[in-house]
Amino acid sequence: VKSMNDSQSSKSHSGMIMLTKITLVNVLLSLPILSNSFTLRNNQVKKVSFLKMSAHKTEIIPVKCHDDEDPVLRAGVAELFKLYFDELFELGCDLGFQGFQNEWIDLPGKYDFGKMGGLFVAVSVPEGAESQKDSKDVVGCVAIRPLDDNCGEVKRMYIRKSHRRNGVGNLLSQCIIDHAWELGYNEIKLDSLERLAGAVKLYENLGFSRIDPYCECPEEDHVCMNLFK
């Protein structure tokens, strides 16, 4: 038989638990959920929201580069391409065999939207800025080029080290996959390296499967993957 003091203590304890739950819910509801949008080739905007403790949002936008209409953005892409090259070189992989050094000079080159390709960048937009037009902090990129009429190849996925592990890679990946299907491709291929464990894991989480090599690469840990529509 419980005493009156025991009953009052139990009620008090239950009340504290309920108050704690309510406080926790209020804290969670107060966390900032930032909207990340990417603009596709047809100028439609798709939005993806996720919980992110940051005063910035990320916008994914297409890069045409034909007439230097946005030299700042073009320079940002060229810088990312060079960072991509330098980071792989530090890991012991020299992309010189692909003629990569010329890519950031000839943008958009093989990734031309008018030639069944595409080039997109992730732009970090600070709080208070209305859009990427108010900030040209280019933090990531991804591209696609045709292998044939039915298959596109994803290339040059790169995220600045300071912006990794916060969803930018996933946003870029979803954007380029959607773009590939809009172009009419039924299959997407890509190649990577086992030493780029984070990238390989991202592709596997997106549904890519490992396949036999479809392109030449001198690296022993070369990985080829594909995804069907």
PDB file of C-alpha atoms in Angstrom, residues 36-229:
ATOM      1  CA  ASN A  36      17.836  24.162 -50.167  1.00  0.00           C
ATOM      2  CA  SER A  37      16.714  24.622 -53.757  1.00  0.00           C
ATOM      3  CA  PHE A  38      18.208  23.771 -57.086  1.00  0.00           C
ATOM      4  CA  THR A  39      17.170  25.312 -60.383  1.00  0.00           C
ATOM      5  CA  LEU A  40      17.033  22.892 -63.287  1.00  0.00           C
ATOM      6  CA  ARG A  41      17.494  23.494 -67.008  1.00  0.00           C
ATOM      7  CA  ASN A  42      13.804  24.268 -67.562  1.00  0.00           C
ATOM      8  CA  ASN A  43      13.981  26.909 -64.803  1.00  0.00           C
ATOM      9  CA  GLN A  44      11.687  24.916 -62.551  1.00  0.00           C
ATOM     10  CA  VAL A  45      12.730  24.982 -58.928  1.00  0.00           C
ATOM     11  CA  LYS A  46      12.615  21.932 -56.709  1.00  0.00           C
ATOM     12  CA  LYS A  47      13.053  22.375 -52.978  1.00  0.00           C
ATOM     13  CA  VAL A  48      14.628  20.049 -50.453  1.00  0.00           C
ATOM     14  CA  SER A  49      14.553  20.913 -46.751  1.00  0.00           C
ATOM     15  CA  PHE A  50      16.718  19.427 -44.031  1.00  0.00           C
ATOM     16  CA  LEU A  51      17.786  20.238 -40.497  1.00  0.00           C
ATOM     17  CA  LYS A  52      21.005  22.199 -40.547  1.00  0.00           C
ATOM     18  CA  MET A  53      22.644  24.251 -37.812  1.00  0.00           C
ATOM     19  CA  SER A  54      23.900  26.977 -40.103  1.00  0.00           C
ATOM     20  CA  ALA A  55      23.155  30.552 -41.124  1.00  0.00           C
ATOM     21  CA  HIS A  56      23.461  29.600 -44.789  1.00  0.00           C
ATOM     22  CA  LYS A  57      21.316  27.810 -47.331  1.00  0.00           C
ATOM     23  CA  THR A  58      22.500  26.037 -50.449  1.00  0.00           C
ATOM     24  CA  GLU A  59      21.196  26.616 -53.968  1.00  0.00           C
ATOM     25  CA  ILE A  60      22.036  24.358 -56.908  1.00  0.00           C
ATOM     26  CA  ILE A  61      22.122  26.268 -60.201  1.00  0.00           C
ATOM     27  CA  PRO A  62      23.066  25.453 -63.818  1.00  0.00           C
ATOM     28  CA  VAL A  63      26.195  26.914 -65.394  1.00  0.00           C
ATOM     29  CA  LYS A  64      26.066  27.740 -69.111  1.00  0.00           C
ATOM     30  CA  CYS A  65      29.342  29.729 -69.485  1.00  0.00           C
ATOM     31  CA  HIS A  66      28.873  30.377 -73.224  1.00  0.00           C
ATOM     32  CA  ASP A  67      29.053  34.143 -73.261  1.00  0.00           C
ATOM     33  CA  ASP A  68      30.673  34.803 -69.885  1.00  0.00           C
ATOM     34  CA  GLU A  69      27.340  36.141 -68.673  1.00  0.00           C
ATOM     35  CA  ASP A  70      28.516  35.484 -65.127  1.00  0.00           C
ATOM     36  CA  PRO A  71      32.334  35.607 -64.992  1.00  0.00           C
ATOM     37  CA  VAL A  72      32.366  35.344 -61.184  1.00  0.00           C
ATOM     38  CA  LEU A  73      30.406  32.096 -61.272  1.00  0.00           C
ATOM     39  CA  ARG A  74      32.529  30.776 -64.110  1.00  0.00           C
ATOM     40  CA  ALA A  75      35.683  31.553 -62.122  1.00  0.00           C
ATOM     41  CA  GLY A  76      34.194  29.721 -59.145  1.00  0.00           C
ATOM     42  CA  VAL A  77      33.665  26.600 -61.242  1.00  0.00           C
ATOM     43  CA  ALA A  78      37.198  26.774 -62.627  1.00  0.00           C
ATOM     44  CA  GLU A  79      38.557  27.056 -59.089  1.00  0.00           C
ATOM     45  CA  LEU A  80      36.589  23.980 -57.974  1.00  0.00           C
ATOM     46  CA  PHE A  81      37.857  21.988 -60.950  1.00  0.00           C
ATOM     47  CA  LYS A  82      41.425  22.887 -60.017  1.00  0.00           C
ATOM     48  CA  LEU A  83      40.844  21.994 -56.357  1.00  0.00           C
ATOM     49  CA  TYR A  84      39.410  18.669 -57.530  1.00  0.00           C
ATOM     50  CA  PHE A  85      42.517  18.022 -59.608  1.00  0.00           C
ATOM     51  CA  ASP A  86      44.901  19.055 -56.816  1.00  0.00           C
ATOM     52  CA  GLU A  87      43.174  16.947 -54.150  1.00  0.00           C
ATOM     53  CA  LEU A  88      43.271  13.824 -56.306  1.00  0.00           C
ATOM     54  CA  PHE A  89      46.908  14.526 -57.122  1.00  0.00           C
ATOM     55  CA  GLU A  90      47.695  14.664 -53.398  1.00  0.00           C
ATOM     56  CA  LEU A  91      46.027  11.246 -53.074  1.00  0.00           C
ATOM     57  CA  GLY A  92      48.321   9.873 -55.746  1.00  0.00           C
ATOM     58  CA  CYS A  93      45.972  10.125 -58.732  1.00  0.00           C
ATOM     59  CA  ASP A  94      47.045  12.266 -61.691  1.00  0.00           C
ATOM     60  CA  LEU A  95      44.159  13.136 -64.026  1.00  0.00           C
ATOM     61  CA  GLY A  96      46.552  14.321 -66.694  1.00  0.00           C
ATOM     62  CA  PHE A  97      45.754  11.228 -68.754  1.00  0.00           C
ATOM     63  CA  GLN A  98      42.223  12.621 -69.195  1.00  0.00           C
ATOM     64  CA  GLY A  99      43.415  16.007 -70.424  1.00  0.00           C
ATOM     65  CA  PHE A 100      41.731  17.444 -67.353  1.00  0.00           C
ATOM     66  CA  GLN A 101      43.871  20.588 -67.177  1.00  0.00           C
ATOM     67  CA  ASN A 102      42.053  22.008 -70.199  1.00  0.00           C
ATOM     68  CA  GLU A 103      38.557  21.495 -68.803  1.00  0.00           C
ATOM     69  CA  TRP A 104      38.472  24.588 -66.602  1.00  0.00           C
ATOM     70  CA  ILE A 105      39.720  26.643 -69.543  1.00  0.00           C
ATOM     71  CA  ASP A 106      37.157  25.347 -72.049  1.00  0.00           C
ATOM     72  CA  LEU A 107      34.034  25.404 -69.861  1.00  0.00           C
ATOM     73  CA  PRO A 108      31.410  24.133 -70.444  1.00  0.00           C
ATOM     74  CA  GLY A 109      33.102  22.007 -73.133  1.00  0.00           C
ATOM     75  CA  LYS A 110      31.907  18.398 -73.058  1.00  0.00           C
ATOM     76  CA  TYR A 111      29.355  19.333 -70.365  1.00  0.00           C
ATOM     77  CA  ASP A 112      27.426  21.691 -72.649  1.00  0.00           C
ATOM     78  CA  PHE A 113      23.661  21.715 -72.028  1.00  0.00           C
ATOM     79  CA  GLY A 114      23.141  21.915 -75.776  1.00  0.00           C
ATOM     80  CA  LYS A 115      25.056  18.674 -76.326  1.00  0.00           C
ATOM     81  CA  MET A 116      23.150  16.366 -73.958  1.00  0.00           C
ATOM     82  CA  GLY A 117      25.324  17.452 -71.044  1.00  0.00           C
ATOM     83  CA  GLY A 118      25.062  19.667 -68.011  1.00  0.00           C
ATOM     84  CA  LEU A 119      27.088  21.441 -65.337  1.00  0.00           C
ATOM     85  CA  PHE A 120      25.702  22.470 -61.951  1.00  0.00           C
ATOM     86  CA  VAL A 121      27.179  24.228 -58.945  1.00  0.00           C
ATOM     87  CA  ALA A 122      26.206  24.488 -55.302  1.00  0.00           C
ATOM     88  CA  VAL A 123      26.246  28.066 -54.048  1.00  0.00           C
ATOM     89  CA  SER A 124      26.212  28.926 -50.359  1.00  0.00           C
ATOM     90  CA  VAL A 125      23.839  31.815 -49.713  1.00  0.00           C
ATOM     91  CA  PRO A 126      24.231  33.655 -46.379  1.00  0.00           C
ATOM     92  CA  GLU A 127      21.285  34.497 -44.187  1.00  0.00           C
ATOM     93  CA  GLY A 128      19.618  37.682 -45.418  1.00  0.00           C
ATOM     94  CA  ALA A 129      20.592  37.253 -49.060  1.00  0.00           C
ATOM     95  CA  GLU A 130      17.619  36.660 -51.343  1.00  0.00           C
ATOM     96  CA  SER A 131      19.381  34.302 -53.762  1.00  0.00           C
ATOM     97  CA  GLN A 132      22.697  33.196 -55.208  1.00  0.00           C
ATOM     98  CA  LYS A 133      22.809  36.521 -57.090  1.00  0.00           C
ATOM     99  CA  ASP A 134      23.767  38.152 -53.803  1.00  0.00           C
ATOM    100  CA  SER A 135      26.580  35.692 -53.118  1.00  0.00           C
ATOM    101  CA  LYS A 136      28.969  33.771 -55.353  1.00  0.00           C
ATOM    102  CA  ASP A 137      30.397  31.413 -52.737  1.00  0.00           C
ATOM    103  CA  VAL A 138      30.619  28.343 -54.985  1.00  0.00           C
ATOM    104  CA  VAL A 139      31.061  25.302 -52.732  1.00  0.00           C
ATOM    105  CA  GLY A 140      30.463  22.298 -54.987  1.00  0.00           C
ATOM    106  CA  CYS A 141      29.964  21.106 -58.549  1.00  0.00           C
ATOM    107  CA  VAL A 142      28.858  18.146 -60.650  1.00  0.00           C
ATOM    108  CA  ALA A 143      28.602  17.519 -64.392  1.00  0.00           C
ATOM    109  CA  ILE A 144      27.290  15.021 -66.919  1.00  0.00           C
ATOM    110  CA  ARG A 145      28.273  14.211 -70.485  1.00  0.00           C
ATOM    111  CA  PRO A 146      26.906  11.731 -73.048  1.00  0.00           C
ATOM    112  CA  LEU A 147      28.446   8.298 -73.513  1.00  0.00           C
ATOM    113  CA  ASP A 148      25.803   7.432 -76.097  1.00  0.00           C
ATOM    114  CA  ASP A 149      22.169   8.301 -76.813  1.00  0.00           C
ATOM    115  CA  ASN A 150      20.913   6.237 -73.875  1.00  0.00           C
ATOM    116  CA  CYS A 151      23.651   6.708 -71.289  1.00  0.00           C
ATOM    117  CA  GLY A 152      25.179   9.721 -69.576  1.00  0.00           C
ATOM    118  CA  GLU A 153      28.324   9.803 -67.467  1.00  0.00           C
ATOM    119  CA  VAL A 154      28.492  11.749 -64.206  1.00  0.00           C
ATOM    120  CA  LYS A 155      31.787  13.618 -63.825  1.00  0.00           C
ATOM    121  CA  ARG A 156      33.577  16.123 -61.598  1.00  0.00           C
ATOM    122  CA  MET A 157      31.574  15.706 -58.410  1.00  0.00           C
ATOM    123  CA  TYR A 158      33.441  17.849 -55.920  1.00  0.00           C
ATOM    124  CA  ILE A 159      32.601  19.571 -52.625  1.00  0.00           C
ATOM    125  CA  ARG A 160      34.858  21.991 -50.791  1.00  0.00           C
ATOM    126  CA  LYS A 161      36.233  20.359 -47.645  1.00  0.00           C
ATOM    127  CA  SER A 162      34.628  23.062 -45.505  1.00  0.00           C
ATOM    128  CA  HIS A 163      31.157  22.122 -46.786  1.00  0.00           C
ATOM    129  CA  ARG A 164      31.281  18.332 -46.723  1.00  0.00           C
ATOM    130  CA  ARG A 165      28.986  16.136 -44.616  1.00  0.00           C
ATOM    131  CA  ASN A 166      26.136  18.653 -44.576  1.00  0.00           C
ATOM    132  CA  GLY A 167      23.986  17.421 -47.467  1.00  0.00           C
ATOM    133  CA  VAL A 168      25.533  19.324 -50.384  1.00  0.00           C
ATOM    134  CA  GLY A 169      26.791  16.161 -52.088  1.00  0.00           C
ATOM    135  CA  ASN A 170      23.371  14.567 -51.881  1.00  0.00           C
ATOM    136  CA  LEU A 171      21.696  17.673 -53.328  1.00  0.00           C
ATOM    137  CA  LEU A 172      24.121  17.779 -56.257  1.00  0.00           C
ATOM    138  CA  SER A 173      23.701  14.050 -56.877  1.00  0.00           C
ATOM    139  CA  GLN A 174      19.908  14.207 -56.902  1.00  0.00           C
ATOM    140  CA  CYS A 175      20.054  17.208 -59.217  1.00  0.00           C
ATOM    141  CA  ILE A 176      22.304  15.519 -61.787  1.00  0.00           C
ATOM    142  CA  ILE A 177      20.271  12.293 -61.671  1.00  0.00           C
ATOM    143  CA  ASP A 178      17.037  14.195 -62.302  1.00  0.00           C
ATOM    144  CA  HIS A 179      18.725  16.110 -65.117  1.00  0.00           C
ATOM    145  CA  ALA A 180      19.929  12.871 -66.719  1.00  0.00           C
ATOM    146  CA  TRP A 181      16.409  11.432 -66.784  1.00  0.00           C
ATOM    147  CA  GLU A 182      15.070  14.723 -68.198  1.00  0.00           C
ATOM    148  CA  LEU A 183      17.633  14.493 -71.009  1.00  0.00           C
ATOM    149  CA  GLY A 184      16.190  11.107 -71.909  1.00  0.00           C
ATOM    150  CA  TYR A 185      18.986   8.887 -70.645  1.00  0.00           C
ATOM    151  CA  ASN A 186      17.988   5.456 -69.371  1.00  0.00           C
ATOM    152  CA  GLU A 187      21.293   4.766 -67.654  1.00  0.00           C
ATOM    153  CA  ILE A 188      23.933   6.744 -65.763  1.00  0.00           C
ATOM    154  CA  LYS A 189      27.517   5.598 -65.344  1.00  0.00           C
ATOM    155  CA  LEU A 190      30.390   6.962 -63.293  1.00  0.00           C
ATOM    156  CA  ASP A 191      33.835   5.964 -62.142  1.00  0.00           C
ATOM    157  CA  SER A 192      35.620   6.676 -58.888  1.00  0.00           C
ATOM    158  CA  LEU A 193      38.344   5.297 -56.638  1.00  0.00           C
ATOM    159  CA  GLU A 194      38.098   3.056 -53.578  1.00  0.00           C
ATOM    160  CA  ARG A 195      40.262   5.553 -51.691  1.00  0.00           C
ATOM    161  CA  LEU A 196      37.434   8.095 -52.118  1.00  0.00           C
ATOM    162  CA  ALA A 197      35.352   6.116 -49.640  1.00  0.00           C
ATOM    163  CA  GLY A 198      32.889   8.923 -48.929  1.00  0.00           C
ATOM    164  CA  ALA A 199      32.034   9.378 -52.600  1.00  0.00           C
ATOM    165  CA  VAL A 200      31.647   5.639 -53.213  1.00  0.00           C
ATOM    166  CA  LYS A 201      29.353   5.326 -50.198  1.00  0.00           C
ATOM    167  CA  LEU A 202      27.245   8.259 -51.410  1.00  0.00           C
ATOM    168  CA  TYR A 203      26.756   6.647 -54.819  1.00  0.00           C
ATOM    169  CA  GLU A 204      25.859   3.299 -53.262  1.00  0.00           C
ATOM    170  CA  ASN A 205      23.298   4.994 -51.005  1.00  0.00           C
ATOM    171  CA  LEU A 206      21.767   6.589 -54.119  1.00  0.00           C
ATOM    172  CA  GLY A 207      21.285   3.153 -55.671  1.00  0.00           C
ATOM    173  CA  PHE A 208      24.343   2.869 -57.919  1.00  0.00           C
ATOM    174  CA  SER A 209      25.708  -0.653 -58.468  1.00  0.00           C
ATOM    175  CA  ARG A 210      29.263  -1.738 -59.216  1.00  0.00           C
ATOM    176  CA  ILE A 211      29.929  -2.864 -62.777  1.00  0.00           C
ATOM    177  CA  ASP A 212      32.846  -4.001 -64.906  1.00  0.00           C
ATOM    178  CA  PRO A 213      35.146  -1.188 -66.109  1.00  0.00           C
ATOM    179  CA  TYR A 214      33.729   0.777 -69.039  1.00  0.00           C
ATOM    180  CA  CYS A 215      36.620   3.249 -69.330  1.00  0.00           C
ATOM    181  CA  GLU A 216      40.389   3.187 -69.023  1.00  0.00           C
ATOM    182  CA  CYS A 217      42.077   4.201 -65.788  1.00  0.00           C
ATOM    183  CA  PRO A 218      45.609   3.424 -64.574  1.00  0.00           C
ATOM    184  CA  GLU A 219      44.586   3.345 -60.900  1.00  0.00           C
ATOM    185  CA  GLU A 220      44.415  -0.083 -59.212  1.00  0.00           C
ATOM    186  CA  ASP A 221      41.453   0.875 -57.010  1.00  0.00           C
ATOM    187  CA  HIS A 222      39.354   2.045 -59.950  1.00  0.00           C
ATOM    188  CA  VAL A 223      35.592   1.631 -59.368  1.00  0.00           C
ATOM    189  CA  CYS A 224      32.855   1.775 -62.021  1.00  0.00           C
ATOM    190  CA  MET A 225      29.160   2.068 -61.182  1.00  0.00           C
ATOM    191  CA  ASN A 226      25.828   2.546 -62.907  1.00  0.00           C
ATOM    192  CA  LEU A 227      22.213   3.430 -62.205  1.00  0.00           C
ATOM    193  CA  PHE A 228      19.183   2.608 -64.353  1.00  0.00           C
ATOM    194  CA  LYS A 229      16.119   4.799 -64.630  1.00  0.00           C
TER     195      LYS A 229
END
